[in-house]
mmCIF file of N, CA and C in Angstrom:
data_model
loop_
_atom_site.group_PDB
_atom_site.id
_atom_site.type_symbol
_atom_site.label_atom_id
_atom_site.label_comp_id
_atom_site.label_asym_id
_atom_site.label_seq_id
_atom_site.Cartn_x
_atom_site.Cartn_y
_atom_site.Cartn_z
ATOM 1 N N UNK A 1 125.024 63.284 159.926
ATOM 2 C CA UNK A 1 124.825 64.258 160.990
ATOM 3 C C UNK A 1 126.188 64.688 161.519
ATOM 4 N N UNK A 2 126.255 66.128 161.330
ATOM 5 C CA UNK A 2 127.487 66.599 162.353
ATOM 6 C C UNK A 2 127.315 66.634 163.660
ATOM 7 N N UNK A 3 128.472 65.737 164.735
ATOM 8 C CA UNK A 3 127.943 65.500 166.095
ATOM 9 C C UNK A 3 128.617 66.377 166.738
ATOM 10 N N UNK A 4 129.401 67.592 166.036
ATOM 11 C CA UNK A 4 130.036 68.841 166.451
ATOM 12 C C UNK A 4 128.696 69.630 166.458
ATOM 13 N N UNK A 5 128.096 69.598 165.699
ATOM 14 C CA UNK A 5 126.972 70.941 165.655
ATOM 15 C C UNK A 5 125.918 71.070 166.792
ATOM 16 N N UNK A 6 125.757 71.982 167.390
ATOM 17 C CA UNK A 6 124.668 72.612 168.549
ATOM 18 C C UNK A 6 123.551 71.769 168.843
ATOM 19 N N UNK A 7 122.855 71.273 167.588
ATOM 20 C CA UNK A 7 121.705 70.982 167.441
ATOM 21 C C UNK A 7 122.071 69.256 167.539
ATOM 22 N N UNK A 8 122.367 68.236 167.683
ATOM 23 C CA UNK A 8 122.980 66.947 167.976
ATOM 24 C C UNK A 8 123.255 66.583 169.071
ATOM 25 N N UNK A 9 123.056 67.847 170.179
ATOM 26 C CA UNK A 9 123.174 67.134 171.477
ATOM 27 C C UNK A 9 122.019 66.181 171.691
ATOM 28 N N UNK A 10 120.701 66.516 171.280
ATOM 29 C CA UNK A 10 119.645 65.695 171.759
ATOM 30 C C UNK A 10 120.235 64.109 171.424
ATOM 31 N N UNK A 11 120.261 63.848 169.663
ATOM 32 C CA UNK A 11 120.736 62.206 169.450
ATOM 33 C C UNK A 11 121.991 61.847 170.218
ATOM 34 N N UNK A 12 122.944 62.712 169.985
ATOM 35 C CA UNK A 12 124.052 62.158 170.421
ATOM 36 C C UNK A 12 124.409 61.579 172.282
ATOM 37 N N UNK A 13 123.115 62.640 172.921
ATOM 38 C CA UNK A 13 122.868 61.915 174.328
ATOM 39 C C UNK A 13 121.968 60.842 174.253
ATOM 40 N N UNK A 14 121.165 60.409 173.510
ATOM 41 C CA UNK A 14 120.294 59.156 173.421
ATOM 42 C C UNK A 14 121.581 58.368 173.125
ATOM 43 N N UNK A 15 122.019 58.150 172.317
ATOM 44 C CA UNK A 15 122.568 56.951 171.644
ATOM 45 C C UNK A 15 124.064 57.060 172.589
ATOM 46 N N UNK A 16 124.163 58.215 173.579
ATOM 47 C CA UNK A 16 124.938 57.907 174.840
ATOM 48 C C UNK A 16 124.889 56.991 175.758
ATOM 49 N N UNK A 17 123.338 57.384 175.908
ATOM 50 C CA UNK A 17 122.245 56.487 177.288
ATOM 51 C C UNK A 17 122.495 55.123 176.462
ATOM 52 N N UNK A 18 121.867 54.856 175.527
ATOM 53 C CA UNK A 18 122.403 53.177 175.034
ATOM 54 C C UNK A 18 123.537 52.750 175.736
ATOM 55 N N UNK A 19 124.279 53.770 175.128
ATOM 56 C CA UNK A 19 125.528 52.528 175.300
ATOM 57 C C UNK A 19 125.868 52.463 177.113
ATOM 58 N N UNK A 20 125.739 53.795 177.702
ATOM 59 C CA UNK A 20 125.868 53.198 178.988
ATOM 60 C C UNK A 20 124.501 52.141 179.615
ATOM 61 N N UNK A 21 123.927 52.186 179.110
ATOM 62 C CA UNK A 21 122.738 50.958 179.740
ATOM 63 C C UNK A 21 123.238 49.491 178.725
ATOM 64 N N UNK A 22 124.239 49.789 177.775
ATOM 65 C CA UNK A 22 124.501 48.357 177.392
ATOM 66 C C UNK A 22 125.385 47.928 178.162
ATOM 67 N N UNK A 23 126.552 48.933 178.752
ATOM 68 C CA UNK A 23 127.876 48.537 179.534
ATOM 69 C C UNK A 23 127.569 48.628 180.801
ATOM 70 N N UNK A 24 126.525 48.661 181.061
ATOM 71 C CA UNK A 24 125.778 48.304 182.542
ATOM 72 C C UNK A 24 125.128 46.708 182.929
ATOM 73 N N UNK A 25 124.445 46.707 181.529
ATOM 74 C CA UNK A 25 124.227 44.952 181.693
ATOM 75 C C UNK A 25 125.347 44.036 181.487
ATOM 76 N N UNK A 26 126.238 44.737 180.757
ATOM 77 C CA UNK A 26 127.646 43.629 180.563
ATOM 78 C C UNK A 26 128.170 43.717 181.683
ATOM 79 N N UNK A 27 128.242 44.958 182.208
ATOM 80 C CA UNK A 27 129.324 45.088 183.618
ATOM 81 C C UNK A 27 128.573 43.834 185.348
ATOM 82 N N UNK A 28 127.251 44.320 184.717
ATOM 83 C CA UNK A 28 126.343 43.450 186.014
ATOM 84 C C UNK A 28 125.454 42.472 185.638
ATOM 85 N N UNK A 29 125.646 41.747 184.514
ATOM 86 C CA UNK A 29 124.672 40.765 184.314
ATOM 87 C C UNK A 29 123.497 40.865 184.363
ATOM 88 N N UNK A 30 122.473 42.106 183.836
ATOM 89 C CA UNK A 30 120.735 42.401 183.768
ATOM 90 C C UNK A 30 120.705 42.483 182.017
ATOM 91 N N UNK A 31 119.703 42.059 182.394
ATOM 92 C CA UNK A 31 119.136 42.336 180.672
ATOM 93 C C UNK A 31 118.765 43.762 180.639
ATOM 94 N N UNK A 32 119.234 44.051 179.945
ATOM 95 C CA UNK A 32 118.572 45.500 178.768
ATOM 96 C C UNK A 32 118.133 45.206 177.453
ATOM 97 N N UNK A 33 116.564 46.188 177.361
ATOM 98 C CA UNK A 33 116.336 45.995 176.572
ATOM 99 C C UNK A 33 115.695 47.368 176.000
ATOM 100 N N UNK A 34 115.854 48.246 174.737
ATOM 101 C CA UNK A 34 115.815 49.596 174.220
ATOM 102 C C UNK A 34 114.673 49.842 173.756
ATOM 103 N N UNK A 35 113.710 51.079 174.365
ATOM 104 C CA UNK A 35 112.576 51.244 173.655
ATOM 105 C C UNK A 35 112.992 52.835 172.835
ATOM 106 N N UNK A 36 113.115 52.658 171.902
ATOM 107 C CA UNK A 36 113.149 54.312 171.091
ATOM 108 C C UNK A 36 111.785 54.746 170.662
ATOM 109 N N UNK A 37 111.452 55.540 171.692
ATOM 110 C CA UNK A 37 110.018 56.149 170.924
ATOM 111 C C UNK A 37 109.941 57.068 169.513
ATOM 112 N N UNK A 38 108.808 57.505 169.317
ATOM 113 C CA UNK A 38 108.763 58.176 168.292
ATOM 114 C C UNK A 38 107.957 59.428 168.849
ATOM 115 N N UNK A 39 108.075 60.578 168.146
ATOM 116 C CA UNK A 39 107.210 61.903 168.707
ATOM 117 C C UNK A 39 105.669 61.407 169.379
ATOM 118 N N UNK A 40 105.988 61.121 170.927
ATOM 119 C CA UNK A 40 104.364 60.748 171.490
ATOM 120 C C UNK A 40 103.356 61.853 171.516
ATOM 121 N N UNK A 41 102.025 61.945 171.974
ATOM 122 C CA UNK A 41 101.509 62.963 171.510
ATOM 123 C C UNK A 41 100.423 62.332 172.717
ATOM 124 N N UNK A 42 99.581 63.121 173.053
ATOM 125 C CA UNK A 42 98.097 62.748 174.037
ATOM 126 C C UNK A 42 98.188 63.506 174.890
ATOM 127 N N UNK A 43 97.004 63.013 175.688
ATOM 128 C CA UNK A 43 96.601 63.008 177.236
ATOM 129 C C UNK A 43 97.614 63.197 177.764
ATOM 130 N N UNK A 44 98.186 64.056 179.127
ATOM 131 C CA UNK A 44 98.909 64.031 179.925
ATOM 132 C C UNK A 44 100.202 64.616 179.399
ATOM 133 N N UNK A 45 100.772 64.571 178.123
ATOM 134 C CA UNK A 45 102.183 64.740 177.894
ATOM 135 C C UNK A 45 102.253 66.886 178.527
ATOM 136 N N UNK A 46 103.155 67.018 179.356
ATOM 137 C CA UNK A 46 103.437 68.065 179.585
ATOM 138 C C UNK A 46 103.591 69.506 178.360
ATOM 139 N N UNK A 47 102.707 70.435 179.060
ATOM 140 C CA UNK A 47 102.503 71.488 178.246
ATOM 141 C C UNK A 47 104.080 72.382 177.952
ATOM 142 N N UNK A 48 104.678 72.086 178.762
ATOM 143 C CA UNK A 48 106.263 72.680 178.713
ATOM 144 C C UNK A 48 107.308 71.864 177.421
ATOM 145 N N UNK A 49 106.744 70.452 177.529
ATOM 146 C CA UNK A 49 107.387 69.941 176.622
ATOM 147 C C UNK A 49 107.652 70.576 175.173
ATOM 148 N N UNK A 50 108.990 70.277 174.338
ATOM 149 C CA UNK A 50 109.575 71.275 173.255
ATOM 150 C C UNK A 50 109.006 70.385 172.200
ATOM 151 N N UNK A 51 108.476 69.090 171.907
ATOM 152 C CA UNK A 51 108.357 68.698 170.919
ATOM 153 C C UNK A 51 107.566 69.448 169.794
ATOM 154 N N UNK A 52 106.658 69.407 168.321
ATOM 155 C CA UNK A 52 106.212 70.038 167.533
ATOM 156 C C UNK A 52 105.015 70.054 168.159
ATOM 157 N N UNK A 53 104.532 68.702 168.173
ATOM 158 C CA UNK A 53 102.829 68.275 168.062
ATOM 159 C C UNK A 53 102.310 69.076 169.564
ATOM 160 N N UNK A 54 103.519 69.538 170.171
ATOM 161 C CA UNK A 54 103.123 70.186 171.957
ATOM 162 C C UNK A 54 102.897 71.645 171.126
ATOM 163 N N UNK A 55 104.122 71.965 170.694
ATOM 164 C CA UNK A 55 103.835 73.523 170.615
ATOM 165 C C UNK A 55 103.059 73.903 169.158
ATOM 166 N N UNK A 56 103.004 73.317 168.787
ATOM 167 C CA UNK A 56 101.518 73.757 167.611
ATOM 168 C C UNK A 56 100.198 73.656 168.284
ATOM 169 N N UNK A 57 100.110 72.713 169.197
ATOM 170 C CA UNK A 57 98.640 72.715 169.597
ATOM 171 C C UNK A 57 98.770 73.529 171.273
ATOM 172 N N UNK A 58 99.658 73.734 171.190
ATOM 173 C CA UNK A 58 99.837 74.860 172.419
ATOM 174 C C UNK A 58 99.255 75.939 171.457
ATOM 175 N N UNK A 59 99.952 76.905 170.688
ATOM 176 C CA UNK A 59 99.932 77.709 169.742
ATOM 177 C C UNK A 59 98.327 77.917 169.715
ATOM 178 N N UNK A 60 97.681 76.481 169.017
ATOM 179 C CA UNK A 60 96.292 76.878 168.408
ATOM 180 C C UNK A 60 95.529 76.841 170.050
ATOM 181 N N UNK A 61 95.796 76.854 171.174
ATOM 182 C CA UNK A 61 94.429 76.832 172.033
ATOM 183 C C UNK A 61 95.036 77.722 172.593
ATOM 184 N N UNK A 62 96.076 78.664 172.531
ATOM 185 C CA UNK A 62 95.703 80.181 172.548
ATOM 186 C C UNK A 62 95.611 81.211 171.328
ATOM 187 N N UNK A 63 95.261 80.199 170.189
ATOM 188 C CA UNK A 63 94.833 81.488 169.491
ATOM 189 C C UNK A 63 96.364 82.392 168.845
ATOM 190 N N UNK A 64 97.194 81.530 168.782
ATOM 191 C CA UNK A 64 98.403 82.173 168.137
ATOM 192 C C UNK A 64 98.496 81.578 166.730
ATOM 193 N N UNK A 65 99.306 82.427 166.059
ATOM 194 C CA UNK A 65 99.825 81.596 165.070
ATOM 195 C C UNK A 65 100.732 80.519 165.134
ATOM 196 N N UNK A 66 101.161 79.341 164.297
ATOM 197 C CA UNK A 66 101.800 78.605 164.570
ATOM 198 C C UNK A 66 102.974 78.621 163.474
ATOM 199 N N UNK A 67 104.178 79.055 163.827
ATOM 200 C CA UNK A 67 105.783 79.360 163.337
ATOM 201 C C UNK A 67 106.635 78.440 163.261
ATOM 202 N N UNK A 68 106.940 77.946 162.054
ATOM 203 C CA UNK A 68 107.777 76.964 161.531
ATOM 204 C C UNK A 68 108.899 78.056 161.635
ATOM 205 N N UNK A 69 110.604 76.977 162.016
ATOM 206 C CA UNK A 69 111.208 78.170 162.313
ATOM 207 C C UNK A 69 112.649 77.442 161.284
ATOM 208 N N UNK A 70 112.088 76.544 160.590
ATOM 209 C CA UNK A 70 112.227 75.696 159.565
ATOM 210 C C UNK A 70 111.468 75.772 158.263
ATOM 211 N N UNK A 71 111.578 75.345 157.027
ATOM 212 C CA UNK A 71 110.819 75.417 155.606
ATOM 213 C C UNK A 71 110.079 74.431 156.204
ATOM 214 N N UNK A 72 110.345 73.305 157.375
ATOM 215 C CA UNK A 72 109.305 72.348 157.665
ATOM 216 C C UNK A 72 109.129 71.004 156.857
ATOM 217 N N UNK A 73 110.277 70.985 155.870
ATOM 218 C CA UNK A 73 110.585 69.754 155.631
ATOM 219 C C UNK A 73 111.136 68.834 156.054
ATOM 220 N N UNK A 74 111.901 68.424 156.938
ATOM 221 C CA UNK A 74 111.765 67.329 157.806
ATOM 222 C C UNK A 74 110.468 66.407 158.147
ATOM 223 N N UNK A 75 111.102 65.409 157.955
ATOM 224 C CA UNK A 75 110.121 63.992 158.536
ATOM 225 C C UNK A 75 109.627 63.637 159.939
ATOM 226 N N UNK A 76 108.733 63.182 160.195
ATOM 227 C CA UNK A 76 109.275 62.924 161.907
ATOM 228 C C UNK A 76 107.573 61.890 161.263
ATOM 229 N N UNK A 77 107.855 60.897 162.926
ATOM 230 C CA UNK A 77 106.919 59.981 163.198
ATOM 231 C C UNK A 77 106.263 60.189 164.134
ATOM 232 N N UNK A 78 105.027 59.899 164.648
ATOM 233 C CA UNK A 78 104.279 60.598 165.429
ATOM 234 C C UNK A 78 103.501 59.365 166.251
ATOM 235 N N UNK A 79 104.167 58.739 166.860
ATOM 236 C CA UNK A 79 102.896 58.110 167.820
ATOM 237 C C UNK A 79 102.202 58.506 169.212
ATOM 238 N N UNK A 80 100.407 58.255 169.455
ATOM 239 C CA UNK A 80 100.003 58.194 169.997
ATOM 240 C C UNK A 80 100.103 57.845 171.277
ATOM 241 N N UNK A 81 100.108 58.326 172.572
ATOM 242 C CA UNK A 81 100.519 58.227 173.971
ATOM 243 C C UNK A 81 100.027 56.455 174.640
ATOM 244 N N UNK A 82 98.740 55.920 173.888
ATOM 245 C CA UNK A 82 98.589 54.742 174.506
ATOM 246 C C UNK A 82 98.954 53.647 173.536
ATOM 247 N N UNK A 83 99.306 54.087 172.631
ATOM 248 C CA UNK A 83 100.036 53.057 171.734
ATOM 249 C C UNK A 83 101.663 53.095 171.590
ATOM 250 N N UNK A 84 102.425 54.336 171.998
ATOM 251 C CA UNK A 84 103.543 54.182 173.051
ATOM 252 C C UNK A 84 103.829 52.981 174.131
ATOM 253 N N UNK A 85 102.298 53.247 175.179
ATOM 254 C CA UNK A 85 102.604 52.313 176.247
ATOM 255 C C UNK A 85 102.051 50.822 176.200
ATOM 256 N N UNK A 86 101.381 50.892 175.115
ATOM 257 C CA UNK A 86 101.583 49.398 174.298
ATOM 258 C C UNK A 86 102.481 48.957 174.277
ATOM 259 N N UNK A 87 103.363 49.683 173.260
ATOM 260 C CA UNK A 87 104.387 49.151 172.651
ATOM 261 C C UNK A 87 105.542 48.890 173.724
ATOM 262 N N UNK A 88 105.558 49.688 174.798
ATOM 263 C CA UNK A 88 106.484 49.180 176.219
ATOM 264 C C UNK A 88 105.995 47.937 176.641
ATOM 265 N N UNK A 89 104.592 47.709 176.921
ATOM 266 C CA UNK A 89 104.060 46.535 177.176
ATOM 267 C C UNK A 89 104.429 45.579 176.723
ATOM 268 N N UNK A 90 104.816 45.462 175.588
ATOM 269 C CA UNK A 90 105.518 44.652 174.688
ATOM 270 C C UNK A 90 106.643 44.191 174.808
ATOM 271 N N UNK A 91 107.355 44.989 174.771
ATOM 272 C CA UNK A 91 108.706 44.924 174.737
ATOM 273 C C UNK A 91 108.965 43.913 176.331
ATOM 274 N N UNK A 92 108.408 44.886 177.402
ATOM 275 C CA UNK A 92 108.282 43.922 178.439
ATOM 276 C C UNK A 92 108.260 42.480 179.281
ATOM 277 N N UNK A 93 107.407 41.980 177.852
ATOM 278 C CA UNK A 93 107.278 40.745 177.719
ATOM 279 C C UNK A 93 107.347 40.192 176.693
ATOM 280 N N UNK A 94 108.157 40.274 175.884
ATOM 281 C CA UNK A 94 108.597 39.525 174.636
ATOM 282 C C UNK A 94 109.528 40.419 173.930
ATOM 283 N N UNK A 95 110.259 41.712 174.542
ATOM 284 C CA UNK A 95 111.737 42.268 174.025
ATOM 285 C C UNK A 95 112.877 41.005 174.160
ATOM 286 N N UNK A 96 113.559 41.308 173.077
ATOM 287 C CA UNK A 96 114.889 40.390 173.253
ATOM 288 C C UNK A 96 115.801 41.357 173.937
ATOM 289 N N UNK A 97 116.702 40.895 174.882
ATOM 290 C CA UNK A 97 117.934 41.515 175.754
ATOM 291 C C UNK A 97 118.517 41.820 174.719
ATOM 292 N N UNK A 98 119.360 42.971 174.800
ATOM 293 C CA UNK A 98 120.434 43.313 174.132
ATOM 294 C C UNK A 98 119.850 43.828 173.103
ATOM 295 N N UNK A 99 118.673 44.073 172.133
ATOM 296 C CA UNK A 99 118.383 44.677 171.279
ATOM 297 C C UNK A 99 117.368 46.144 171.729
ATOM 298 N N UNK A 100 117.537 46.752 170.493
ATOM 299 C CA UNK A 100 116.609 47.978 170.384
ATOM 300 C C UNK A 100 115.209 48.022 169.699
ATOM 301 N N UNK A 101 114.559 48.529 170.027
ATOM 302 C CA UNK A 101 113.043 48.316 169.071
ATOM 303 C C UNK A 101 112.774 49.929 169.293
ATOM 304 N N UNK A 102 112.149 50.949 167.834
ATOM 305 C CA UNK A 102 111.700 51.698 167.648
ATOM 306 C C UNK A 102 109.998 51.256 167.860
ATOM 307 N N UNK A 103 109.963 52.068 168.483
ATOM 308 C CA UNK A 103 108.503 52.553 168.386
ATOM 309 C C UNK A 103 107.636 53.624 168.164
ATOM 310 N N UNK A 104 106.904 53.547 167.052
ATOM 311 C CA UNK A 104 106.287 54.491 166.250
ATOM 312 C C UNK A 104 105.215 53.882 165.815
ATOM 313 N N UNK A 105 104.601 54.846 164.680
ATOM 314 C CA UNK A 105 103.664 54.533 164.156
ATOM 315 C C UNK A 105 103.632 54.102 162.375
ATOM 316 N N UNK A 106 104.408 52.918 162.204
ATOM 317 C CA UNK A 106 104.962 52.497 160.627
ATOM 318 C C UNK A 106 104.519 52.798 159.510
ATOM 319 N N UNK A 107 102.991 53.368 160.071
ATOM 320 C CA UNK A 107 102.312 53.717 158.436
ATOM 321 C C UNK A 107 102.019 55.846 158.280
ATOM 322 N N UNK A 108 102.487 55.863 159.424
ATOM 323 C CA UNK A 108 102.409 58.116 159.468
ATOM 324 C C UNK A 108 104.145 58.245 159.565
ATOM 325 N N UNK A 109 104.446 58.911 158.117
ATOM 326 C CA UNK A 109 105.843 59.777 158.322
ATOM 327 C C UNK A 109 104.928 61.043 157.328
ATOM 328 N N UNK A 110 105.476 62.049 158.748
ATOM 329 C CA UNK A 110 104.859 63.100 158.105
ATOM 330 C C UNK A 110 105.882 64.492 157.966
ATOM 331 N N UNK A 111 105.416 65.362 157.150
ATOM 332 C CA UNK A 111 106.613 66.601 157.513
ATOM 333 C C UNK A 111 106.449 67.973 158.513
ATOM 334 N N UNK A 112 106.820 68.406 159.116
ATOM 335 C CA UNK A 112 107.036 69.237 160.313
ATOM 336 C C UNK A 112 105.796 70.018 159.363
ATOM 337 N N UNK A 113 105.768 70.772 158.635
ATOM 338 C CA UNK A 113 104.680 71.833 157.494
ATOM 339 C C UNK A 113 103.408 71.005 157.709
ATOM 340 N N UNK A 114 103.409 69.565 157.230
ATOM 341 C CA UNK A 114 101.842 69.467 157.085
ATOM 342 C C UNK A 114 101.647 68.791 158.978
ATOM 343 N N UNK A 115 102.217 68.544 159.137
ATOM 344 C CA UNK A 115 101.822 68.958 161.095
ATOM 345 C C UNK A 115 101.520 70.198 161.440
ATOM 346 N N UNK A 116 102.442 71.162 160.813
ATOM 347 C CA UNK A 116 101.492 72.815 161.445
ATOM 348 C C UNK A 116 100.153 72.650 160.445
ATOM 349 N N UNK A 117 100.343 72.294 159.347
ATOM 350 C CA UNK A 117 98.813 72.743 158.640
ATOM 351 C C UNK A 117 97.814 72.073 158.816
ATOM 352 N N UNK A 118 97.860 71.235 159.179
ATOM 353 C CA UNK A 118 96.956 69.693 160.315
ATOM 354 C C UNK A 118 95.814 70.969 161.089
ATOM 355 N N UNK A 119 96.767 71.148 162.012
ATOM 356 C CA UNK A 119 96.887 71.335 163.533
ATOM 357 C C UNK A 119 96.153 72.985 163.009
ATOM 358 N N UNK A 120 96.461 73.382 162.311
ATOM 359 C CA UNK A 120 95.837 75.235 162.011
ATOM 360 C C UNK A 120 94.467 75.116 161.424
ATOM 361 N N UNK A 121 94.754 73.607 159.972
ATOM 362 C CA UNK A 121 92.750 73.799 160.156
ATOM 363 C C UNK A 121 92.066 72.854 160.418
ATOM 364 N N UNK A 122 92.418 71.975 161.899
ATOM 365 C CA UNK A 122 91.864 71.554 162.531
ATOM 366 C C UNK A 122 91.189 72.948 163.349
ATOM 367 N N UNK A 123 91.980 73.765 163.613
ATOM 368 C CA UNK A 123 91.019 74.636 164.631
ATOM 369 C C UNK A 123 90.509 76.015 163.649
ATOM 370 N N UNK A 124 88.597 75.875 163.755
ATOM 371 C CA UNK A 124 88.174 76.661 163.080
ATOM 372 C C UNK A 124 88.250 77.967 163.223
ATOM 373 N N UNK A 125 88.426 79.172 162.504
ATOM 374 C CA UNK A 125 88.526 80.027 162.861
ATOM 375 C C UNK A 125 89.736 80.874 163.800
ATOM 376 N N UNK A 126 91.054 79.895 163.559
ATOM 377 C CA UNK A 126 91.732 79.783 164.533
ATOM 378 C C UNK A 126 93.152 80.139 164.453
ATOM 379 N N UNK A 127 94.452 79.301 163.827
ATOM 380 C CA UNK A 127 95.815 80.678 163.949
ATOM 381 C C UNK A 127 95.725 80.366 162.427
ATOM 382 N N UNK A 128 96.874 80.622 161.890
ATOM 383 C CA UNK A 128 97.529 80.061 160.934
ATOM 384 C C UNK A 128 98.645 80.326 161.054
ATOM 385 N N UNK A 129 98.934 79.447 160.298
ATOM 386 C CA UNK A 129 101.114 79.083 160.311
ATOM 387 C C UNK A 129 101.411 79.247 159.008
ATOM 388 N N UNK A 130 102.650 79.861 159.769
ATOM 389 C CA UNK A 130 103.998 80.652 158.555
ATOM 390 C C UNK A 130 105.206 80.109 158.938
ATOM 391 N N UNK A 131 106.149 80.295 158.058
ATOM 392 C CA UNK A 131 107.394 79.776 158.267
ATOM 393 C C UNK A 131 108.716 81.105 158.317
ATOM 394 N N UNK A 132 109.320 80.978 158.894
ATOM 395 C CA UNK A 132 110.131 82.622 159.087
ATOM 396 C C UNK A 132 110.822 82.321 157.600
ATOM 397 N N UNK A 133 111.453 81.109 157.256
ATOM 398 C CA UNK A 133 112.176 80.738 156.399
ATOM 399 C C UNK A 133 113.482 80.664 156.432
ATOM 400 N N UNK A 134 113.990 80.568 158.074
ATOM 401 C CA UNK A 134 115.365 80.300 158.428
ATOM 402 C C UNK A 134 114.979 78.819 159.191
ATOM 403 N N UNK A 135 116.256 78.465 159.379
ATOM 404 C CA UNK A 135 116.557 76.869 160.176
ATOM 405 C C UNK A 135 117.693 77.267 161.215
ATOM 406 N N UNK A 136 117.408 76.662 162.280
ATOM 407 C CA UNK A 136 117.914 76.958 163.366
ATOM 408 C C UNK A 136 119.447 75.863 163.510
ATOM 409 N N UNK A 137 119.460 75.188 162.364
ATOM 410 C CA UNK A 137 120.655 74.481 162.395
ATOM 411 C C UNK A 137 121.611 75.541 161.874
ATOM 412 N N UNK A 138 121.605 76.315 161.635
ATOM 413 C CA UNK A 138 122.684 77.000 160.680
ATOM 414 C C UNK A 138 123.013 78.006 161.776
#
């Protein structure tokens, strides 16, 4: 990953926040301990939110098409909103200090394409998705 390029601010501020929440427990003696989610999805998650699984199913419950603005090959992991807060639950009480734990869903890696095509004929009668065929990294 180029951590010069536009599109790297998102990781490169996560794996910021680490390290200042690691040099926070060294500096003051608390345990830290890292939950990295994976694309959550459910109940409640905000309609403003930029993730895929928001704006494709934004897309299909008004009846739009849904626009890959990518070929849509990329991977991504997708967990569920109460198996997220499982997995905090967890960590809670049986995280080790000082380490990180991903949380996802170990057996769904899926690609950005078959998430729009999921999500288009899940709803009958409803958008369909195209891809412009540019990537917004470039």
């Amino acid at each position: 990953m180029n951590h010069l390029d536009t599109r790297s601010s998102y990781s490169e501020g996560k794996r910021a926040c680490e390290c200042y929440c690691y040099a926070y427990a060294k500096e003051y003696g608390v345990n830290v301990t890292i939950a990295r989610l994976a694309q959550t999805f459910g109940p409640g998650v905000a309609g403003e939110d930029n993730r895929v699984s928001i704006q494709f199913a934004k897309s299909a419950l008004q009846n739009k098409d849904i626009v890959l603005h990518t070929k849509g090959e990329s991977l991504s992991n997708f967990c569920y909103l109460t198996d997220a807060l499982t997995g905090i639950l967890v960590l809670l009480k049986a995280g080790v200090p000082g380490e990180a734990y991903n949380i996802c869903n170990a057996k769904e890696t899926r690609s950005i394409y078959d998430i729009a095509k999921l999500v288009a004929d899940e709803v009958v009668g409803g958008p369909h998705f195209r891809s412009d065929g540019h990537s917004r990294n470039k």
